[in-house]
Amino acid sequence: MKIVFATHNRNKAEEVAALLSQIEILSLSDINCHEDIPETSETLEGNAILKANHITENYKLNCFADDTGLEVAALDGAPGVYSARYAGPDNDASANMEKLLSTMKGVDNRNARFRTVIALHIDGNQYLFEGVCEGIILKKKSGTEGFGYDPIFQPKGYNRSFAEMSMEEKGKISHRGIAVSKLISFLNNL
Amino acid sequence: MKIVFATHNRNKAEEVAALLSQIEILSLSDINCHEDIPETSETLEGNAILKANHITENYKLNCFADDTGLEVAALDGAPGVYSARYAGPDNDASANMEKLLSTMKGVDNRNARFRTVIALHIDGNQYLFEGVCEGIILKKKSGTEGFGYDPIFQPKGYNRSFAEMSMEEKGKISHRGIAVSKLISFLNNL
């Protein structure tokens, strides 16, 4: 979103720019963390916390971590926490989608939801934020944007898959976008 | 604030970076607005709205504008909306401070507050956000950071003036910092 700050006062403009850049995200490369981080929990919450724990315990830094699952109603919430490894340990999005499409063949109830949980570790405290996006599993892949299951997930109220949306459009309605918005609001209100 | 995002997944990192940079501030120079903008209201709210109106009416852009006043209890809220022009129309911070210090000579009640009002115009709607910082008027200038009345304003709970704080430290407690935080939360929750 582009928005004009109507001031000719350079001091005010500088102050507001500093306020807006309060949150600076460091990547794992930035902190020289190259090892695998365990994701061995059976819940999204558990995995998000495991990943955040890894950083606070080994690097003593404030951090957040997310875990995301695709929960399909007709499959009792599967693949859920195992979404990234649904077709095996290789985290191959294409194989995962193929497996889900074939499992869902002939299934009428296409309802599903993406759910993201973010664990924030800040100054010794832990906070959790959740974002949910309801939708349906399409019968075939559509679109090339995004990643993971995006080509076969169509959010409620839209007639396009996530993979047919720009990152900005997806971010406004997606599970991760909603969870990150909650995180940002929280950090800005600290 | 620096915070680590604990993911090796480049797609997630990109999405979150895009979500964080949702708000891009344009300056008046960016939109080639070089004319003076009227501030002829007798209230902070009125001036913030006048300035925001100028941009939406002439440039058809989403925008926000702020107006800020220093309200001194012993002076019935003066200089208030006239803070920037207290010693005359030149907006000379030094002259304004000298006038206030001499007006307050011998006055025991030093209580004062900075108040910022932000008017946000977005997609045809108007929203107002307020930030207040309580404090006292010092008896002499102290510090060289900040701008305006910062050298003679000491926020409640501190024994230093705003002009003895870094921009980051001031931003966490200041009138403008509080108002901008409310603005950011609102924009992120749209």
Coordinates of C-alpha atoms in Angstrom, one line a residue:
Chain A
M1 CA 0.0 0.0 0.0
K2 CA 1.3 3.4 -1.0
I3 CA 0.3 6.3 1.2
V4 CA 1.4 10.0 1.2
F5 CA 2.6 11.6 4.4
A6 CA 1.4 15.2 4.0
T7 CA 4.3 17.2 5.6
H8 CA 7.0 19.5 4.4
N9 CA 8.7 19.1 7.8
R10 CA 11.8 17.1 7.3
N11 CA 12.1 16.3 11.1
K12 CA 8.6 14.8 11.2
A13 CA 9.2 12.8 8.0
E14 CA 12.4 11.4 9.5
E15 CA 10.7 10.4 12.8
V16 CA 7.8 8.7 11.0
A17 CA 10.2 6.8 8.7
A18 CA 12.1 5.6 11.8
L19 CA 8.8 4.5 13.5
L20 CA 7.8 2.5 10.4
S21 CA 11.1 0.6 10.2
Q22 CA 10.9 -0.4 13.9
I23 CA 10.8 -4.1 12.9
E24 CA 13.8 -5.4 11.1
I25 CA 13.7 -9.0 10.1
L26 CA 16.9 -11.0 10.2
S27 CA 17.2 -14.2 8.2
L28 CA 18.8 -17.4 9.5
S29 CA 21.7 -16.6 7.1
D30 CA 22.1 -13.2 8.7
I31 CA 22.8 -15.0 12.0
N32 CA 24.9 -17.8 10.5
C33 CA 22.4 -20.5 11.3
H34 CA 22.8 -23.1 8.6
E35 CA 21.8 -26.3 10.5
D36 CA 18.5 -28.0 10.1
I37 CA 15.9 -27.0 12.8
P38 CA 13.8 -29.8 14.3
E39 CA 10.1 -30.0 13.3
T40 CA 9.2 -33.2 15.1
S41 CA 6.0 -32.2 16.9
E42 CA 2.5 -33.5 16.0
T43 CA 1.0 -30.1 16.0
L44 CA 1.6 -26.8 14.2
E45 CA 1.8 -25.0 17.5
G46 CA 4.4 -27.5 18.7
N47 CA 6.6 -27.2 15.6
A48 CA 6.4 -23.4 15.6
I49 CA 7.6 -23.4 19.2
L50 CA 10.3 -26.0 18.5
K51 CA 11.8 -23.8 15.8
A52 CA 11.6 -20.7 17.9
N53 CA 13.2 -22.5 20.8
H54 CA 16.1 -23.6 18.7
I55 CA 16.9 -19.9 18.0
T56 CA 16.4 -18.6 21.5
E57 CA 18.4 -21.5 23.0
N58 CA 21.3 -21.5 20.6
Y59 CA 21.5 -17.9 19.5
K60 CA 19.9 -15.9 22.4
L61 CA 18.0 -13.8 20.0
N62 CA 14.4 -12.6 19.8
C63 CA 12.7 -14.5 17.0
F64 CA 9.5 -15.9 15.5
A65 CA 8.9 -19.1 13.6
D66 CA 5.8 -20.4 11.8
D67 CA 4.4 -23.7 10.9
T68 CA 1.6 -24.1 8.4
G69 CA -0.7 -27.0 7.5
L70 CA -3.4 -27.7 4.9
E71 CA -6.3 -29.3 6.8
V72 CA -8.8 -31.1 4.5
A73 CA -12.2 -31.7 6.0
A74 CA -12.9 -35.0 4.2
L75 CA -9.5 -36.3 5.4
D76 CA -10.2 -35.5 9.0
G77 CA -7.7 -32.6 8.9
A78 CA -4.9 -34.4 7.0
P79 CA -2.3 -33.7 5.7
G80 CA -2.2 -31.0 8.4
V81 CA 1.1 -30.8 10.3
Y82 CA 2.6 -33.3 7.7
S83 CA 1.6 -31.1 4.7
A84 CA 5.2 -30.5 3.6
R85 CA 6.1 -34.2 3.9
Y86 CA 2.8 -35.7 2.7
A87 CA 4.3 -37.6 -0.2
G88 CA 7.6 -38.4 1.6
P89 CA 10.4 -36.6 3.3
D90 CA 11.7 -34.6 0.3
N91 CA 9.3 -31.7 0.7
D92 CA 8.4 -31.9 -3.0
A93 CA 5.4 -29.7 -3.6
S94 CA 4.5 -31.3 -6.9
A95 CA 4.4 -34.9 -5.4
N96 CA 2.4 -33.6 -2.4
M97 CA -0.2 -32.1 -4.7
E98 CA -0.4 -35.2 -6.9
K99 CA -1.0 -37.4 -3.8
L100 CA -3.7 -35.1 -2.5
L101 CA -5.4 -34.8 -5.9
S102 CA -5.5 -38.6 -6.3
T103 CA -6.6 -39.2 -2.6
M104 CA -9.4 -36.7 -3.2
K105 CA -10.5 -38.2 -6.5
G106 CA -14.3 -38.7 -6.4
V107 CA -14.6 -36.9 -3.1
D108 CA -17.4 -34.4 -3.1
N109 CA -16.6 -32.5 0.0
R110 CA -13.7 -30.3 -1.1
N111 CA -13.6 -28.1 1.9
A112 CA -10.2 -27.3 3.4
R113 CA -8.3 -24.7 5.2
F114 CA -4.8 -23.4 5.5
R115 CA -3.7 -22.7 9.0
T116 CA -0.5 -20.9 10.1
V117 CA 0.7 -20.7 13.7
I118 CA 3.5 -18.3 14.5
A119 CA 5.4 -18.6 17.8
L120 CA 7.1 -15.3 18.9
H121 CA 9.8 -15.4 21.5
I122 CA 10.6 -12.0 22.7
D123 CA 12.5 -10.9 25.9
G124 CA 11.9 -14.3 27.5
N125 CA 8.2 -14.5 26.8
Q126 CA 6.3 -16.6 24.2
Y127 CA 3.3 -15.6 22.2
L128 CA 1.3 -17.5 19.6
F129 CA -0.6 -16.0 16.6
E130 CA -2.9 -18.0 14.3
G131 CA -4.1 -17.3 10.8
V132 CA -6.8 -19.4 9.0
C133 CA -7.9 -19.2 5.4
E134 CA -10.9 -21.3 4.4
G135 CA -11.3 -22.6 0.9
I136 CA -11.6 -25.7 -1.3
I137 CA -9.3 -28.2 -2.9
L138 CA -9.5 -27.8 -6.7
K139 CA -9.7 -30.9 -9.0
K140 CA -6.6 -29.9 -10.9
K141 CA -3.6 -27.5 -10.6
S142 CA -4.2 -23.9 -11.7
G143 CA -1.7 -21.0 -11.7
T144 CA 2.1 -20.7 -11.3
E145 CA 2.5 -18.1 -8.5
G146 CA 3.1 -18.9 -4.8
F147 CA 4.4 -22.2 -3.6
G148 CA 3.4 -25.5 -1.9
Y149 CA -0.3 -26.4 -2.4
D150 CA -1.2 -22.9 -3.8
P151 CA -2.1 -24.2 -7.3
I152 CA -4.9 -26.5 -5.9
F153 CA -6.2 -24.3 -3.1
Q154 CA -9.0 -21.8 -3.9
P155 CA -9.8 -19.4 -1.0
K156 CA -13.5 -18.9 -0.2
G157 CA -15.1 -16.1 -2.1
Y158 CA -12.7 -16.3 -5.0
N159 CA -12.8 -18.2 -8.3
R160 CA -9.0 -18.4 -8.6
S161 CA -6.4 -20.5 -6.8
F162 CA -3.7 -18.9 -4.6
A163 CA -1.3 -19.6 -7.4
E164 CA -3.3 -17.3 -9.6
M165 CA -2.9 -14.4 -7.3
S166 CA 0.0 -11.9 -6.8
M167 CA 1.9 -12.2 -3.6
E168 CA 0.3 -8.9 -2.4
E169 CA -3.2 -10.2 -3.2
K170 CA -2.6 -13.5 -1.5
G171 CA -1.0 -11.8 1.5
K172 CA -4.2 -9.9 2.3
I173 CA -6.4 -13.0 2.8
S174 CA -4.0 -15.9 3.4
H175 CA -3.4 -17.8 6.6
R176 CA 0.2 -16.6 6.7
G177 CA -0.8 -13.0 5.9
I178 CA -3.4 -13.0 8.7
A179 CA -1.0 -14.5 11.2
V180 CA 1.8 -12.0 10.3
S181 CA -0.6 -9.1 10.5
K182 CA -1.4 -10.1 14.1
L183 CA 2.3 -10.4 14.8
I184 CA 3.1 -6.9 13.4
S185 CA 0.2 -5.3 15.3
F186 CA 1.5 -7.0 18.5
L187 CA 5.1 -5.9 17.9
N188 CA 4.0 -2.3 17.1
N189 CA 2.0 -2.1 20.3
L190 CA 4.7 -3.4 22.6
Chain B
M1 CA 13.7 -3.8 16.9
K2 CA 15.7 -6.7 15.3
I3 CA 14.0 -10.1 15.2
V4 CA 15.0 -13.4 13.6
F5 CA 12.5 -15.2 11.3
A6 CA 13.4 -18.9 11.9
T7 CA 12.9 -20.4 8.5
H8 CA 15.2 -21.8 5.8
N9 CA 12.2 -21.7 3.4
R10 CA 12.9 -18.9 0.9
N11 CA 9.3 -18.7 -0.2
K12 CA 8.1 -18.1 3.3
A13 CA 10.8 -15.5 3.9
E14 CA 9.8 -13.6 0.7
E15 CA 6.1 -13.7 1.6
V16 CA 6.8 -12.3 5.1
A17 CA 9.2 -9.6 3.8
A18 CA 6.4 -8.5 1.4
L19 CA 3.8 -8.5 4.2
L20 CA 6.1 -6.3 6.3
S21 CA 6.7 -3.8 3.6
Q22 CA 2.9 -3.4 2.9
I23 CA 3.0 0.3 3.9
E24 CA 5.2 2.5 1.7
I25 CA 5.3 6.1 2.6
L26 CA 5.5 8.7 -0.2
S27 CA 6.8 12.2 0.7
L28 CA 5.3 15.4 -0.8
S29 CA 8.4 15.6 -3.0
D30 CA 7.6 12.1 -4.3
I31 CA 4.3 13.4 -5.6
N32 CA 5.6 16.8 -6.8
C33 CA 3.7 18.7 -4.2
H34 CA 5.7 21.8 -3.4
E35 CA 3.1 24.4 -2.5
D36 CA 2.3 25.4 1.1
I37 CA -0.6 23.5 2.7
P38 CA -3.1 25.5 4.7
E39 CA -3.1 25.1 8.5
T40 CA -5.6 27.7 9.4
S41 CA -7.8 25.7 11.9
E42 CA -8.0 26.5 15.6
T43 CA -7.6 22.8 16.5
L44 CA -5.1 20.1 15.9
E45 CA -7.8 17.9 14.5
G46 CA -8.9 20.6 12.1
N47 CA -5.4 21.2 10.8
A48 CA -4.6 17.5 10.4
I49 CA -7.8 17.2 8.3
L50 CA -7.1 20.4 6.3
K51 CA -3.7 19.0 5.3
A52 CA -5.1 15.6 4.4
N53 CA -7.9 17.2 2.5
H54 CA -5.4 19.2 0.4
I55 CA -3.8 16.0 -0.8
T56 CA -6.9 14.0 -1.4
E57 CA -8.6 16.9 -3.2
N58 CA -5.6 17.9 -5.4
Y59 CA -3.8 14.7 -5.9
K60 CA -6.5 12.0 -5.4
L61 CA -4.2 9.9 -3.3
N62 CA -4.5 8.1 0.0
C63 CA -2.6 10.1 2.6
F64 CA -2.2 11.0 6.3
A65 CA -1.3 14.3 7.9
D66 CA -0.5 15.2 11.5
D67 CA -0.7 18.2 13.6
T68 CA 1.0 18.5 17.0
G69 CA 0.8 20.9 19.8
L70 CA 2.4 21.5 23.2
E71 CA -0.3 22.1 25.8
V72 CA 0.9 23.7 29.0
A73 CA -1.4 23.4 32.0
A74 CA -0.6 26.7 33.6
L75 CA -1.2 28.5 30.3
D76 CA -4.7 26.9 29.8
G77 CA -3.4 24.7 27.0
A78 CA -1.3 27.3 25.1
P79 CA 0.6 27.3 22.9
G80 CA -1.3 24.3 21.6
V81 CA -2.3 24.5 18.0
Y82 CA -0.1 27.6 17.7
S83 CA 3.0 25.9 19.0
A84 CA 5.0 26.2 15.8
R85 CA 4.2 29.9 15.5
Y86 CA 4.2 30.8 19.2
A87 CA 6.9 33.5 18.8
G88 CA 5.8 34.6 15.3
P89 CA 5.1 33.2 11.8
D90 CA 8.7 32.0 11.2
N91 CA 8.4 28.6 12.9
D92 CA 11.7 29.3 14.7
A93 CA 12.1 26.6 17.4
S94 CA 14.6 28.6 19.4
A95 CA 12.5 31.7 19.6
N96 CA 9.5 29.6 20.5
M97 CA 11.3 28.0 23.4
E98 CA 12.7 31.3 24.6
K99 CA 9.2 32.8 24.7
L100 CA 7.8 29.8 26.6
L101 CA 10.7 29.7 29.1
S102 CA 10.2 33.4 29.8
T103 CA 6.4 33.1 30.0
M104 CA 6.9 30.3 32.5
K105 CA 9.4 32.1 34.7
G106 CA 8.4 31.8 38.3
V107 CA 5.5 29.4 37.4
D108 CA 5.5 26.4 39.7
N109 CA 3.0 24.2 37.8
R110 CA 5.3 22.9 35.0
N111 CA 2.8 20.2 33.8
A112 CA 2.4 20.0 30.0
R113 CA 1.6 17.5 27.3
F114 CA 2.5 17.0 23.7
R115 CA -0.5 15.9 21.6
T116 CA -0.5 14.7 18.1
V117 CA -3.5 14.1 15.9
I118 CA -3.2 12.2 12.7
A119 CA -5.9 12.3 10.0
L120 CA -5.9 9.4 7.7
H121 CA -7.7 9.6 4.4
I122 CA -8.0 6.2 2.7
D123 CA -10.3 5.0 0.0
G124 CA -12.8 7.9 0.6
N125 CA -12.9 7.4 4.4
Q126 CA -11.4 9.5 7.2
Y127 CA -10.0 8.2 10.4
L128 CA -8.3 10.1 13.3
F129 CA -5.6 8.8 15.6
E130 CA -4.3 10.6 18.7
G131 CA -1.1 10.3 20.7
V132 CA -0.5 12.1 24.0
C133 CA 2.7 12.3 26.0
E134 CA 2.5 13.9 29.5
G135 CA 5.5 15.6 31.0
I136 CA 6.9 18.9 32.3
I137 CA 8.4 22.1 30.9
L138 CA 12.0 22.3 32.1
K139 CA 13.5 25.6 33.3
K140 CA 16.2 25.6 30.7
K141 CA 17.1 23.8 27.5
S142 CA 18.9 20.4 27.7
G143 CA 20.1 18.2 24.8
T144 CA 20.5 18.5 21.1
E145 CA 18.5 15.7 19.6
G146 CA 15.0 16.0 18.2
F147 CA 13.4 19.2 17.1
G148 CA 10.9 21.9 18.2
Y149 CA 10.3 22.1 21.9
D150 CA 12.2 18.8 22.6
P151 CA 15.0 20.5 24.6
I152 CA 12.6 21.9 27.2
F153 CA 10.1 19.0 27.5
Q154 CA 10.8 16.1 29.9
P155 CA 8.4 13.2 29.6
K156 CA 6.8 11.8 32.8
G157 CA 8.9 9.0 34.4
Y158 CA 12.2 10.2 32.8
N159 CA 14.8 12.6 34.1
R160 CA 16.0 13.6 30.6
S161 CA 14.4 15.9 28.0
F162 CA 13.2 14.5 24.6
A163 CA 16.4 16.2 23.2
E164 CA 18.5 13.9 25.3
M165 CA 16.9 10.8 23.8
S166 CA 17.7 8.9 20.6
M167 CA 15.0 9.0 17.9
E168 CA 14.2 5.4 18.7
E169 CA 13.9 5.9 22.4
K170 CA 11.7 9.0 21.9
G171 CA 9.6 7.2 19.4
K172 CA 8.6 4.6 21.9
I173 CA 6.9 7.0 24.3
S174 CA 6.3 10.2 22.3
H175 CA 3.0 11.7 21.2
R176 CA 3.8 11.1 17.6
G177 CA 5.2 7.6 18.2
I178 CA 1.9 6.6 19.9
A179 CA -0.2 8.1 17.2
V180 CA 1.8 6.5 14.4
S181 CA 1.7 3.1 16.1
K182 CA -2.1 3.4 16.1
L183 CA -2.0 4.3 12.4
I184 CA 0.2 1.4 11.6
S185 CA -1.9 -1.1 13.5
F186 CA -5.0 0.2 11.7
L187 CA -3.4 0.0 8.3
N188 CA -2.1 -3.5 9.0
N189 CA -5.5 -4.7 10.1
L190 CA -7.4 -3.2 7.0

